[in-house]
mmCIF file of C-alpha atoms in Angstrom:
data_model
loop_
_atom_site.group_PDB
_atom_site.id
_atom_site.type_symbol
_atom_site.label_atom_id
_atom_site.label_comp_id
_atom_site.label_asym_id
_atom_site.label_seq_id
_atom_site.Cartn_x
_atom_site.Cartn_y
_atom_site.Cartn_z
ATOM 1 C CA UNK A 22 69.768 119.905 91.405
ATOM 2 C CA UNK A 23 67.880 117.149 93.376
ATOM 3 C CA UNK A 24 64.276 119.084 92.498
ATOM 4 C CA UNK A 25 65.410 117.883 89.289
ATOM 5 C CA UNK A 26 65.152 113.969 89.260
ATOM 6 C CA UNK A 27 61.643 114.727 90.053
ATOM 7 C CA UNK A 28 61.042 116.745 86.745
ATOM 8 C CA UNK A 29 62.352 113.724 84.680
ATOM 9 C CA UNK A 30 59.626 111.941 83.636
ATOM 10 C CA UNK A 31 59.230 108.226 85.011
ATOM 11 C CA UNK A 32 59.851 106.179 81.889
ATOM 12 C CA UNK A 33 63.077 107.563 81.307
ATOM 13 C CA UNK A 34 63.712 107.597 84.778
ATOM 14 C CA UNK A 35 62.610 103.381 84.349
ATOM 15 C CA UNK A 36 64.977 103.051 81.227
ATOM 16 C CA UNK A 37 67.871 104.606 82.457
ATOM 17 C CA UNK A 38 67.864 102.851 86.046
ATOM 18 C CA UNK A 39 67.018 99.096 83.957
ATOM 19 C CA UNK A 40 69.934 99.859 81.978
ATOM 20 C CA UNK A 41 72.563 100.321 84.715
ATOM 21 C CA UNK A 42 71.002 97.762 86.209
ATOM 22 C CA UNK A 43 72.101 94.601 83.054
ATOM 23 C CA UNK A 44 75.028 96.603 83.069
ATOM 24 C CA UNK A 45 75.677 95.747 86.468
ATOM 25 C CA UNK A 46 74.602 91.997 85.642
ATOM 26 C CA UNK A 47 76.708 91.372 82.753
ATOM 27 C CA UNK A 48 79.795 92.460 84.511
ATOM 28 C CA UNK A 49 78.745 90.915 88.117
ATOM 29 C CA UNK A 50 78.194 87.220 85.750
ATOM 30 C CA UNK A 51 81.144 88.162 83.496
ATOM 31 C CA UNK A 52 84.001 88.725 86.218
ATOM 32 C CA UNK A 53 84.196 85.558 87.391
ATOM 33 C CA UNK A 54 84.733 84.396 84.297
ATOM 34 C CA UNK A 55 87.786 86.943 83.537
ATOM 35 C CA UNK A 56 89.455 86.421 86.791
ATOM 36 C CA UNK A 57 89.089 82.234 86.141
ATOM 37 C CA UNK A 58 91.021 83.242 82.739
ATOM 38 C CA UNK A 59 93.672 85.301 84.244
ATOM 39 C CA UNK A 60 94.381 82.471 86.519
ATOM 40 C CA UNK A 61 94.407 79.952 84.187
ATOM 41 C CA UNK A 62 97.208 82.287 82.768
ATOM 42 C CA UNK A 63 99.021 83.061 85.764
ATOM 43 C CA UNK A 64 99.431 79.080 86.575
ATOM 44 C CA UNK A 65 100.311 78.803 82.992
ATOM 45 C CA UNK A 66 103.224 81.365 82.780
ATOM 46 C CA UNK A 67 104.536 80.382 85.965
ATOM 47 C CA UNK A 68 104.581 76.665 85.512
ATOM 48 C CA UNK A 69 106.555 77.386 82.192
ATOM 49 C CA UNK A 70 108.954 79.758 84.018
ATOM 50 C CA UNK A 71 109.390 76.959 87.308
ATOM 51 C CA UNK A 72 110.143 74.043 84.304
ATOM 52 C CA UNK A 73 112.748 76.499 83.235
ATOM 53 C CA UNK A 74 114.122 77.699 86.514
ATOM 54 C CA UNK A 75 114.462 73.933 87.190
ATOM 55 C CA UNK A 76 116.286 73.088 84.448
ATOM 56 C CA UNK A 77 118.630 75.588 84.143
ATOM 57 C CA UNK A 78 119.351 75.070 88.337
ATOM 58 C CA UNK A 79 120.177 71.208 86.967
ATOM 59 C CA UNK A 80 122.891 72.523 84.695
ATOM 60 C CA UNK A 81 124.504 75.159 87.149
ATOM 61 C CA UNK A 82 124.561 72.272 89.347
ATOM 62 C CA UNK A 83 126.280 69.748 86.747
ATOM 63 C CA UNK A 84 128.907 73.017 85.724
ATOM 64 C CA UNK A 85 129.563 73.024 89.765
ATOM 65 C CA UNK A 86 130.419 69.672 89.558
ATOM 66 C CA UNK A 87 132.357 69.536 86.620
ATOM 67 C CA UNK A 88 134.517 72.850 87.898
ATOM 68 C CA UNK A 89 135.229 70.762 91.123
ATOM 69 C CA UNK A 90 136.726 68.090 88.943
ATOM 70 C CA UNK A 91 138.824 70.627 87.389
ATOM 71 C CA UNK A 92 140.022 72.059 90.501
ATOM 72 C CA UNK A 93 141.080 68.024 91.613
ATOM 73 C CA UNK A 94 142.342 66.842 88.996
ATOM 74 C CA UNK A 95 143.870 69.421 86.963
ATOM 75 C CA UNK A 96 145.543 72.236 89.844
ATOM 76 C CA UNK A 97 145.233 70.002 92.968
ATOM 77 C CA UNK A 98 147.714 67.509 90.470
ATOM 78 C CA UNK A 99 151.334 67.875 89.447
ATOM 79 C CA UNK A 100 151.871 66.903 86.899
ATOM 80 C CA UNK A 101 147.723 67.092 85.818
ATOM 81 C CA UNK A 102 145.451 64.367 85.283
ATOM 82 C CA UNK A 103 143.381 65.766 83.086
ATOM 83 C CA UNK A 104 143.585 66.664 79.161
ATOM 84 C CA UNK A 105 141.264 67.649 76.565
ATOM 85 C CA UNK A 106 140.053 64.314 75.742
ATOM 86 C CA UNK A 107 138.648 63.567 79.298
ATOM 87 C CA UNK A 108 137.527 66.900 79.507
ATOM 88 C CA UNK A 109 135.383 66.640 76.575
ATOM 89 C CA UNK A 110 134.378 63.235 77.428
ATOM 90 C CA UNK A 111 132.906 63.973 81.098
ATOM 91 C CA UNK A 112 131.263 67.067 79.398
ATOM 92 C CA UNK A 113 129.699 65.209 76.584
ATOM 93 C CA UNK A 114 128.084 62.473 79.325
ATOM 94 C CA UNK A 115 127.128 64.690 81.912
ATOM 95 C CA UNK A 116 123.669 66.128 81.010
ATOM 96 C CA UNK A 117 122.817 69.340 81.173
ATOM 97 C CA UNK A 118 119.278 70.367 79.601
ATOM 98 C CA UNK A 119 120.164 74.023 79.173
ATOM 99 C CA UNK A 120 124.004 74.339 77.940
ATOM 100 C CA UNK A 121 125.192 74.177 74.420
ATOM 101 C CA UNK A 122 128.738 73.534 75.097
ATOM 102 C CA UNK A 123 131.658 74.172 78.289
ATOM 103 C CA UNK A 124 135.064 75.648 78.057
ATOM 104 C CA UNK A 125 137.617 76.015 80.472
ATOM 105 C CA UNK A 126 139.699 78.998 80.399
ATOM 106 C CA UNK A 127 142.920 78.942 83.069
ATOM 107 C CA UNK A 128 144.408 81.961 84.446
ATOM 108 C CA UNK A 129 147.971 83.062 83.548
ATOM 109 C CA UNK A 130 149.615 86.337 84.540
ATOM 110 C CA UNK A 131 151.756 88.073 82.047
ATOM 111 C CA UNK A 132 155.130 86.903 83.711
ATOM 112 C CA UNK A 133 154.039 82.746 83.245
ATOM 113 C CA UNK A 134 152.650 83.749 79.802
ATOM 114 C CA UNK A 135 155.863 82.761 77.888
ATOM 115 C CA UNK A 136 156.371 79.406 79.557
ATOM 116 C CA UNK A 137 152.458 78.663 79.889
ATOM 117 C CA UNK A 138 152.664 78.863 75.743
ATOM 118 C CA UNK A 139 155.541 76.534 75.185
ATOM 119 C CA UNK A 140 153.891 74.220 77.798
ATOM 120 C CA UNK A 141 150.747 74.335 75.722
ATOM 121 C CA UNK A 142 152.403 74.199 72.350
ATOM 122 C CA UNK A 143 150.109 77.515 71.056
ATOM 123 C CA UNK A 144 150.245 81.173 71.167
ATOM 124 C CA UNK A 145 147.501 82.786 73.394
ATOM 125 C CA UNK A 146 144.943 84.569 71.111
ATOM 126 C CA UNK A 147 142.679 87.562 71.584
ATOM 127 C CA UNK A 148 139.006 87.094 71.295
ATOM 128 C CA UNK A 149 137.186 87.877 68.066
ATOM 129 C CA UNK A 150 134.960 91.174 67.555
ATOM 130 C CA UNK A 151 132.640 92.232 65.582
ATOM 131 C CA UNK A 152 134.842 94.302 63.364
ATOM 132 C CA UNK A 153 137.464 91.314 62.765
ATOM 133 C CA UNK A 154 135.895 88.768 62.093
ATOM 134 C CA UNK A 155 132.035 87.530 62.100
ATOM 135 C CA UNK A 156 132.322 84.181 64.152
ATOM 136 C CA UNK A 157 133.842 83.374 67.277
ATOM 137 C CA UNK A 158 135.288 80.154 65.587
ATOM 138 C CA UNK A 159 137.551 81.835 62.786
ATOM 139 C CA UNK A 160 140.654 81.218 65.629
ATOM 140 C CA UNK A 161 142.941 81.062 63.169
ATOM 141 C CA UNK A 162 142.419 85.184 61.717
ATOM 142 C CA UNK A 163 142.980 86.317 65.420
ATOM 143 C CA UNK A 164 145.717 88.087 66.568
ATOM 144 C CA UNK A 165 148.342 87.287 69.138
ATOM 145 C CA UNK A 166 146.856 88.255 72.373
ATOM 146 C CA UNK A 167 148.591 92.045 73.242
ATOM 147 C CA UNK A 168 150.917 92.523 76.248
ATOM 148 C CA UNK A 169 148.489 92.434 79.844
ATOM 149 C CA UNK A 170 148.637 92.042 83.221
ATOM 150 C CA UNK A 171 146.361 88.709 83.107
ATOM 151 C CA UNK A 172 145.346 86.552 80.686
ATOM 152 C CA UNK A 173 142.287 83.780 80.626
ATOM 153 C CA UNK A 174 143.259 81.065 77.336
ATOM 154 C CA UNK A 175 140.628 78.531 76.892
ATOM 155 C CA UNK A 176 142.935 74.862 77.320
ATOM 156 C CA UNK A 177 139.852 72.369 77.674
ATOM 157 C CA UNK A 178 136.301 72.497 75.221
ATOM 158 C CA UNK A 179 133.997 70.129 74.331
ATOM 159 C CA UNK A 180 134.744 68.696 70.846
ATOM 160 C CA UNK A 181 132.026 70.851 69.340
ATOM 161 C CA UNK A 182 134.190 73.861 70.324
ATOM 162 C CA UNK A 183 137.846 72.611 70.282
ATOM 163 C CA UNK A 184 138.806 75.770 67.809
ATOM 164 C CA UNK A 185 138.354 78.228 70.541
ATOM 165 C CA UNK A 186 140.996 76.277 72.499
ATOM 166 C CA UNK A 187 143.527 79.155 72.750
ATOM 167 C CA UNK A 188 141.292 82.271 72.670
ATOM 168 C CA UNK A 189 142.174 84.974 75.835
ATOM 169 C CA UNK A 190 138.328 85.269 77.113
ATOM 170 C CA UNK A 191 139.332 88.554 78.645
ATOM 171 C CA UNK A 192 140.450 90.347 75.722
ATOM 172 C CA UNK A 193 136.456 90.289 74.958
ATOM 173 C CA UNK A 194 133.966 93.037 76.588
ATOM 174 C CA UNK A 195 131.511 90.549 77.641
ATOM 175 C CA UNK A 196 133.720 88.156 78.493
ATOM 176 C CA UNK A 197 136.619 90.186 80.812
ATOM 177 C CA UNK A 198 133.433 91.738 82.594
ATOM 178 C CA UNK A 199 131.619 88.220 83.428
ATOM 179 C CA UNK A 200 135.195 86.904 84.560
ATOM 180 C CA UNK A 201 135.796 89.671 86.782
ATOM 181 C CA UNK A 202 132.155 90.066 88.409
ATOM 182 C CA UNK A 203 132.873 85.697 89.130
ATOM 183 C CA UNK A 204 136.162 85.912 90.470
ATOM 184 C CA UNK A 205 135.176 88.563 92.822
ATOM 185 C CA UNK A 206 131.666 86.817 94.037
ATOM 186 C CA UNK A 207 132.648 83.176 94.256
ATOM 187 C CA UNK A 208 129.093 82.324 92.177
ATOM 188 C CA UNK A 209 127.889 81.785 88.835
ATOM 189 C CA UNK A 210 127.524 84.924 87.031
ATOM 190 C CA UNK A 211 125.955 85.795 83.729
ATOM 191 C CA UNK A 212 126.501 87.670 80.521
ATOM 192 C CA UNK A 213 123.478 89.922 79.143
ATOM 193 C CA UNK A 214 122.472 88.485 76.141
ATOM 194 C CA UNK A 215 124.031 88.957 73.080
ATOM 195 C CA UNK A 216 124.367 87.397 69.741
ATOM 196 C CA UNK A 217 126.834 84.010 69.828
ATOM 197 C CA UNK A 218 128.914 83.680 66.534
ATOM 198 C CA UNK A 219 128.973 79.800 67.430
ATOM 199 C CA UNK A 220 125.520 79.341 67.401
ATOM 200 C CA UNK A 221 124.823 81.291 64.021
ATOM 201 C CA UNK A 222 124.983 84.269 65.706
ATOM 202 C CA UNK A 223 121.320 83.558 67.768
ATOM 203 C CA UNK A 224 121.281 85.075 71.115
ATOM 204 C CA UNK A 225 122.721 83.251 73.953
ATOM 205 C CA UNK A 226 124.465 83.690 77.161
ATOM 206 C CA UNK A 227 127.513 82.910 79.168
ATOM 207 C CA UNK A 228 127.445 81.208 82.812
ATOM 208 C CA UNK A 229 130.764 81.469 84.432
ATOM 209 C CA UNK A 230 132.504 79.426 87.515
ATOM 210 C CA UNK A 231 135.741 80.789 88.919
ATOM 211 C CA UNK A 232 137.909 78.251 90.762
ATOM 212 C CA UNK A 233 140.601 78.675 93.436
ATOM 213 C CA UNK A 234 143.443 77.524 94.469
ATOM 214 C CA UNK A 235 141.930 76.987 98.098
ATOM 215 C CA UNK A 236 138.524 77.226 100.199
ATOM 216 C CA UNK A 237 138.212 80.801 100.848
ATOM 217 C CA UNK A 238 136.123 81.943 103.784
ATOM 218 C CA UNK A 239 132.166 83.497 102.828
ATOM 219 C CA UNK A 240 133.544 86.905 104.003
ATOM 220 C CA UNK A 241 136.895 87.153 101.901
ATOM 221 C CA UNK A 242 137.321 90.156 100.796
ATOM 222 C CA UNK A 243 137.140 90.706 96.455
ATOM 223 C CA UNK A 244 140.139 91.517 96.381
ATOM 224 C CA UNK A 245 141.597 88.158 98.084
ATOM 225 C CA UNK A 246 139.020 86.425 95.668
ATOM 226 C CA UNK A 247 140.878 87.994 92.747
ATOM 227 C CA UNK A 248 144.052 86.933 93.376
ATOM 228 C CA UNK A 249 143.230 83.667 94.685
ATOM 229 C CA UNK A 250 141.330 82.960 91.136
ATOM 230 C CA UNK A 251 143.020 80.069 89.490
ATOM 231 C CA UNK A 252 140.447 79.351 86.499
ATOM 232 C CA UNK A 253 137.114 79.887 85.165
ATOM 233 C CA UNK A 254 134.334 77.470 83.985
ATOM 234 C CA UNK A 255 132.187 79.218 80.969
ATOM 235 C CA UNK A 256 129.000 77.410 79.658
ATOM 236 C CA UNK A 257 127.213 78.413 76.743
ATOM 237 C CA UNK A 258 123.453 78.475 77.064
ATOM 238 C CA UNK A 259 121.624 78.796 73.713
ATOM 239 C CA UNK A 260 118.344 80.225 75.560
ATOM 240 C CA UNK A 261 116.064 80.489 72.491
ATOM 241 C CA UNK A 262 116.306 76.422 71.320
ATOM 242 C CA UNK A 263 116.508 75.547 75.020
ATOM 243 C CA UNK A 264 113.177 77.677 75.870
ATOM 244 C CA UNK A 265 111.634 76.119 72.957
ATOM 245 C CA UNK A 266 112.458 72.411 74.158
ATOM 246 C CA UNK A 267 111.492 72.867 77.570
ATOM 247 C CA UNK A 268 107.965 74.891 76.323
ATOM 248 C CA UNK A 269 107.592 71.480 74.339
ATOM 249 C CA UNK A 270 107.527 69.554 77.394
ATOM 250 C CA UNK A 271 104.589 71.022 78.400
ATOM 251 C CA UNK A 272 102.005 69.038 76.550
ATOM 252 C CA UNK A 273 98.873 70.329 77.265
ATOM 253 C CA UNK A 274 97.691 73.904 75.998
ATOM 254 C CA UNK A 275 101.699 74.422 74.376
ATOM 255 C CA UNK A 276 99.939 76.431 71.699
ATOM 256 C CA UNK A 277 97.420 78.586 73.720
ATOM 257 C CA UNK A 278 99.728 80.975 74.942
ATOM 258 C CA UNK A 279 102.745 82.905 73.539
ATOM 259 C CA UNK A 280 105.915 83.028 75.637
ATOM 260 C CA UNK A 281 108.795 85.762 75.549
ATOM 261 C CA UNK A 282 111.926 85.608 77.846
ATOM 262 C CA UNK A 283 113.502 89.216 78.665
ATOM 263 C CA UNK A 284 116.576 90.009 80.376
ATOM 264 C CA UNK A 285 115.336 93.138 82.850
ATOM 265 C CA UNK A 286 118.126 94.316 84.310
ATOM 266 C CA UNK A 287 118.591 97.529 82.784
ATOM 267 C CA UNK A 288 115.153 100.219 82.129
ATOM 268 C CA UNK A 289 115.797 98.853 78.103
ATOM 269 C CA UNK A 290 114.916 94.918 78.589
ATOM 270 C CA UNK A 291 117.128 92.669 76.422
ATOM 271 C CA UNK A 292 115.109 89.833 74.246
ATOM 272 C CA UNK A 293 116.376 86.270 74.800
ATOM 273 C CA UNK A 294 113.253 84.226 73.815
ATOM 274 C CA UNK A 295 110.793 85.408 71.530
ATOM 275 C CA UNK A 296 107.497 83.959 70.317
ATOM 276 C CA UNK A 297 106.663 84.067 66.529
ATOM 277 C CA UNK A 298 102.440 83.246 67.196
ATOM 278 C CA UNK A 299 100.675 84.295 64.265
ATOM 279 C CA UNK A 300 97.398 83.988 66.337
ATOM 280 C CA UNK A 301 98.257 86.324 69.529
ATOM 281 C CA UNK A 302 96.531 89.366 69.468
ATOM 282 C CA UNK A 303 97.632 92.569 71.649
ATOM 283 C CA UNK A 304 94.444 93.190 73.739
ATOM 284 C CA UNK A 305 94.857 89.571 74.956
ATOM 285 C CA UNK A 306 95.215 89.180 78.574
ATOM 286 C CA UNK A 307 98.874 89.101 79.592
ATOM 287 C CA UNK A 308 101.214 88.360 82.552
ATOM 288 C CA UNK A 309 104.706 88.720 83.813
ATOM 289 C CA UNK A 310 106.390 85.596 86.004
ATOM 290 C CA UNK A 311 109.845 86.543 87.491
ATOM 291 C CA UNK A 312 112.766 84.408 86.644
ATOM 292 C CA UNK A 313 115.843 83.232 89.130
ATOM 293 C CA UNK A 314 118.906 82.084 87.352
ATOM 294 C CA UNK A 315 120.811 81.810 90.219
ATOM 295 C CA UNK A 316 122.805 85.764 89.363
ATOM 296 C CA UNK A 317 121.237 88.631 91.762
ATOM 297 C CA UNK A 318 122.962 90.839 89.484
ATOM 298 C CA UNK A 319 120.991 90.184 86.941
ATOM 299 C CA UNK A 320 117.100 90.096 86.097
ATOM 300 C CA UNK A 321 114.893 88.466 84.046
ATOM 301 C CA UNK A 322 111.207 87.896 83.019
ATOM 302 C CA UNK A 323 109.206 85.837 81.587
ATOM 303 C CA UNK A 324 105.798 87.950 79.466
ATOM 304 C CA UNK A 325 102.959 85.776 78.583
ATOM 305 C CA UNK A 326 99.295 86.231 76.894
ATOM 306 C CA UNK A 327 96.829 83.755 75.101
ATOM 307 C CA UNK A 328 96.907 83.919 71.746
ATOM 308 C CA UNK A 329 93.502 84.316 71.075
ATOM 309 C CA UNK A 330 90.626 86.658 72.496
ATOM 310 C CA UNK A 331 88.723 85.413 74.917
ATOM 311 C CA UNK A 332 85.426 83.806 73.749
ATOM 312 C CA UNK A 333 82.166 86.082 73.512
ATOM 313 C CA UNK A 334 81.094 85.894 77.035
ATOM 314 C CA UNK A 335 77.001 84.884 75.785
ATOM 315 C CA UNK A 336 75.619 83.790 78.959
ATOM 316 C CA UNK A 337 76.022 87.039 80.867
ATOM 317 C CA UNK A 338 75.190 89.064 77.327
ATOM 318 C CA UNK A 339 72.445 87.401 76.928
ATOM 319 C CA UNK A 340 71.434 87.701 80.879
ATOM 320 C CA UNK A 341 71.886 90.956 81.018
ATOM 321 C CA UNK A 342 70.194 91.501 77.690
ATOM 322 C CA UNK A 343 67.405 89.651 78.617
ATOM 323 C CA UNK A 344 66.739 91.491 82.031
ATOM 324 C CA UNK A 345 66.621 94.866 79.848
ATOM 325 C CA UNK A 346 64.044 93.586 77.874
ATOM 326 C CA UNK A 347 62.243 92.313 80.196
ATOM 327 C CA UNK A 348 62.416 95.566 82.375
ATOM 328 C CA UNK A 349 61.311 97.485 78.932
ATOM 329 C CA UNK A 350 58.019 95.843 78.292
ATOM 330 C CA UNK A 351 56.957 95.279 82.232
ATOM 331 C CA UNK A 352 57.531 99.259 82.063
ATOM 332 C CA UNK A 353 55.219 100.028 78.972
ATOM 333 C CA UNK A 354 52.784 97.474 80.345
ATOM 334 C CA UNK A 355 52.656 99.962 83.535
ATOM 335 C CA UNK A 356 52.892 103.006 80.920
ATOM 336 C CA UNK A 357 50.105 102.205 78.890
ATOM 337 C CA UNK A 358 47.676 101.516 81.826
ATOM 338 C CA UNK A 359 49.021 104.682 84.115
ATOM 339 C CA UNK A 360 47.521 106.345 80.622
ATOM 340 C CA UNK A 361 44.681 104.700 79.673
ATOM 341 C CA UNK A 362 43.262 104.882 83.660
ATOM 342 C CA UNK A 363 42.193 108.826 82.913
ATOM 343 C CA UNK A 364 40.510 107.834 79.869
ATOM 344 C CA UNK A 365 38.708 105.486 81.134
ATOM 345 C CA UNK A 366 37.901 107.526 84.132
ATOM 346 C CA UNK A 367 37.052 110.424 81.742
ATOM 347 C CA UNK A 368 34.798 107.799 79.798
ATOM 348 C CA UNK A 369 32.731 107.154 82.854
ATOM 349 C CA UNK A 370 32.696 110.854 83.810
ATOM 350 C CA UNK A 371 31.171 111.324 79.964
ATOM 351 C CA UNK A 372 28.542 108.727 80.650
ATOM 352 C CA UNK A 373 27.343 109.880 83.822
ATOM 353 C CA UNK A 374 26.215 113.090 82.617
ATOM 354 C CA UNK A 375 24.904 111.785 79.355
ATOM 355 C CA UNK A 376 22.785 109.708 81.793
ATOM 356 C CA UNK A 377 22.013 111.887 83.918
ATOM 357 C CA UNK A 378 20.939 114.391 81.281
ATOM 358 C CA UNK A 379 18.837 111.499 79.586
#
């Protein structure tokens, strides 16, 4: 097989090699370039997914507060100092960038239910589904809550959401199961995303606090968490109009890359942000930036790509190009005079005899 190179003949032997060669010279000049791209990307993505981390840390920090205001001035309190109007109030004036509206849901066990409603002045009622009703504000077509160990009635809202005042947040799936995963961790816990009949049934998520009636000790057991549960603080986060605002901070290049926002925490991600880019293009280059919202439970990702090509990379195609070209003609220039030396050789053979015949 090696005896072989040999019976090649040396142009072709020239061409091939030459072309390898630009080949190797376009992508040597051309890599740089890719890898500056990519990083330009990279910083990109992640800046956008830090200015959102922030942000939402800002209003899990504001909901903290606010749920320690609860816990003083509404259970540390008899009789409380607190009502709906000042609940509202503080939650209107307190800004948080990433929450479309706060609830506070109180918990009642099925033995206080009777006097907790004629304290309150309502009946407790069971959360909305799907099948009963198509927002979560039609309050008023929900049934009375059924008979339960536990209930969780919303008594303070913000004024944007006084109608779910009332509403038992665990008779609802995704409601009963954030409750109980807060209660029994002592952090902020969220929902997975699903659609939210209050915000015209876009997808959203839930962030709840559970408070207590005292400080309990980092290595309580769940259990003692559970019963010690007096209340839980629910914030809505609207994540697609939030993602947008935040993505609009970010002056500079906002339209040279599309941004989508998945929730990863099952093998099937969940969409909670999705970019509608008429100009992205699925050979683009693209990159994944991890997201922290403060729930280890839960994952989520942020997927980003320019939405356009990159530009024809000319200098290194015309390099490379150039070099081939270049190789060609040097080697034809050799070619032709390897060929015409025996001619001329046999030329000067031809007129030596003639002469010396003559």
């Amino acid at each position: 097989m090696q005896g072989m190179w040999w019976r090649l003949p040396l142009p072709l032997l020239w061409v091939v090699g030459w072309s390898f060669a630009s080949l190797w010279i376009f992508f040597f000049m051309n890599s740089p370039v890719a890898e500056k791209r990519r990083e330009l990307l990279v910083s990109m993505c992640d800046e956008r997914a830090r200015l959102l981390e922030d942000q939402f840390n800002i209003s899990m920090r504001h909901m903290h507060a606010l749920a320690v205001l609860v816990s003083t001035f509404h259970h540390s309190k008899s009789p409380s100092a607190m009502d709906q109007m000042t609940f509202a109030k503080y939650a209107e004036r307190t800004e948080l960038p990433l929450t479309s509206g706060l609830a506070y849901a109180v918990r009642v066990t099925h033995a206080e239910r009777e006097q907790f409603e004629r304290q309150q002045g309502w009946s407790i009622k069971r959360m909305c589904s799907s099948e009963n009703c198509s927002r979560l504000e039609d309050t008023a077509t929900m049934e009375i809550s059924e008979r339960a160990e536990e209930y969780a009635p919303i008594i303070f809202a913000q004024d944007a959401f006084k109608n779910v005042i009332s509403v038992d947040m665990l008779s609802g799936i995704d409601g009963r199961e954030n409750i109980l995963r807060a209660a029994e961790s002592g952090k902020g816990v969220l929902t997975a995303p699903f659609k939210l009949g209050v915000l015209n049934n876009r997808f959203g998520v839930i962030l709840t606090y559970t408070l207590y009636k005292y400080d309990l000790p980092a290595t309580a057991r769940t259990e003692e968490r559970s019963q010690a549960a007096v209340g839980y603080l629910g914030g809505i986060f609207f994540i697609e109009a939030h993602i947008n605002k935040v993505l609009k901070q970010l002056v500079a290049d906002k339209k040279s890359i599309m941004v989508n926002v998945y929730d990863t925490t099952h093998p099937r991600p969940i969409r909670m942000h999705c970019s509608n880019d008429i100009g992205s293009c699925s050979a683009c280059i693209s990159h994944n930036s991890t997201l922290n919202f403060g729930d280890p439970s839960r994952r989520h990702e942020m997927h980003c790509r320019f939405t356009q090509r990159s530009p024809w990379p000319w200098l290194a195609i015309t390099s490379s190009f150039g070099t081939l070209v270049t190789a060609l003609l040097v080697g034809y220039k050799i070619y032709a005079v390897v060929n015409h030396t025996p001619k001329v050789e046999s030329s000067f053979q031809n007129m030596a005899g003639i002469k010396k015949r003559a």
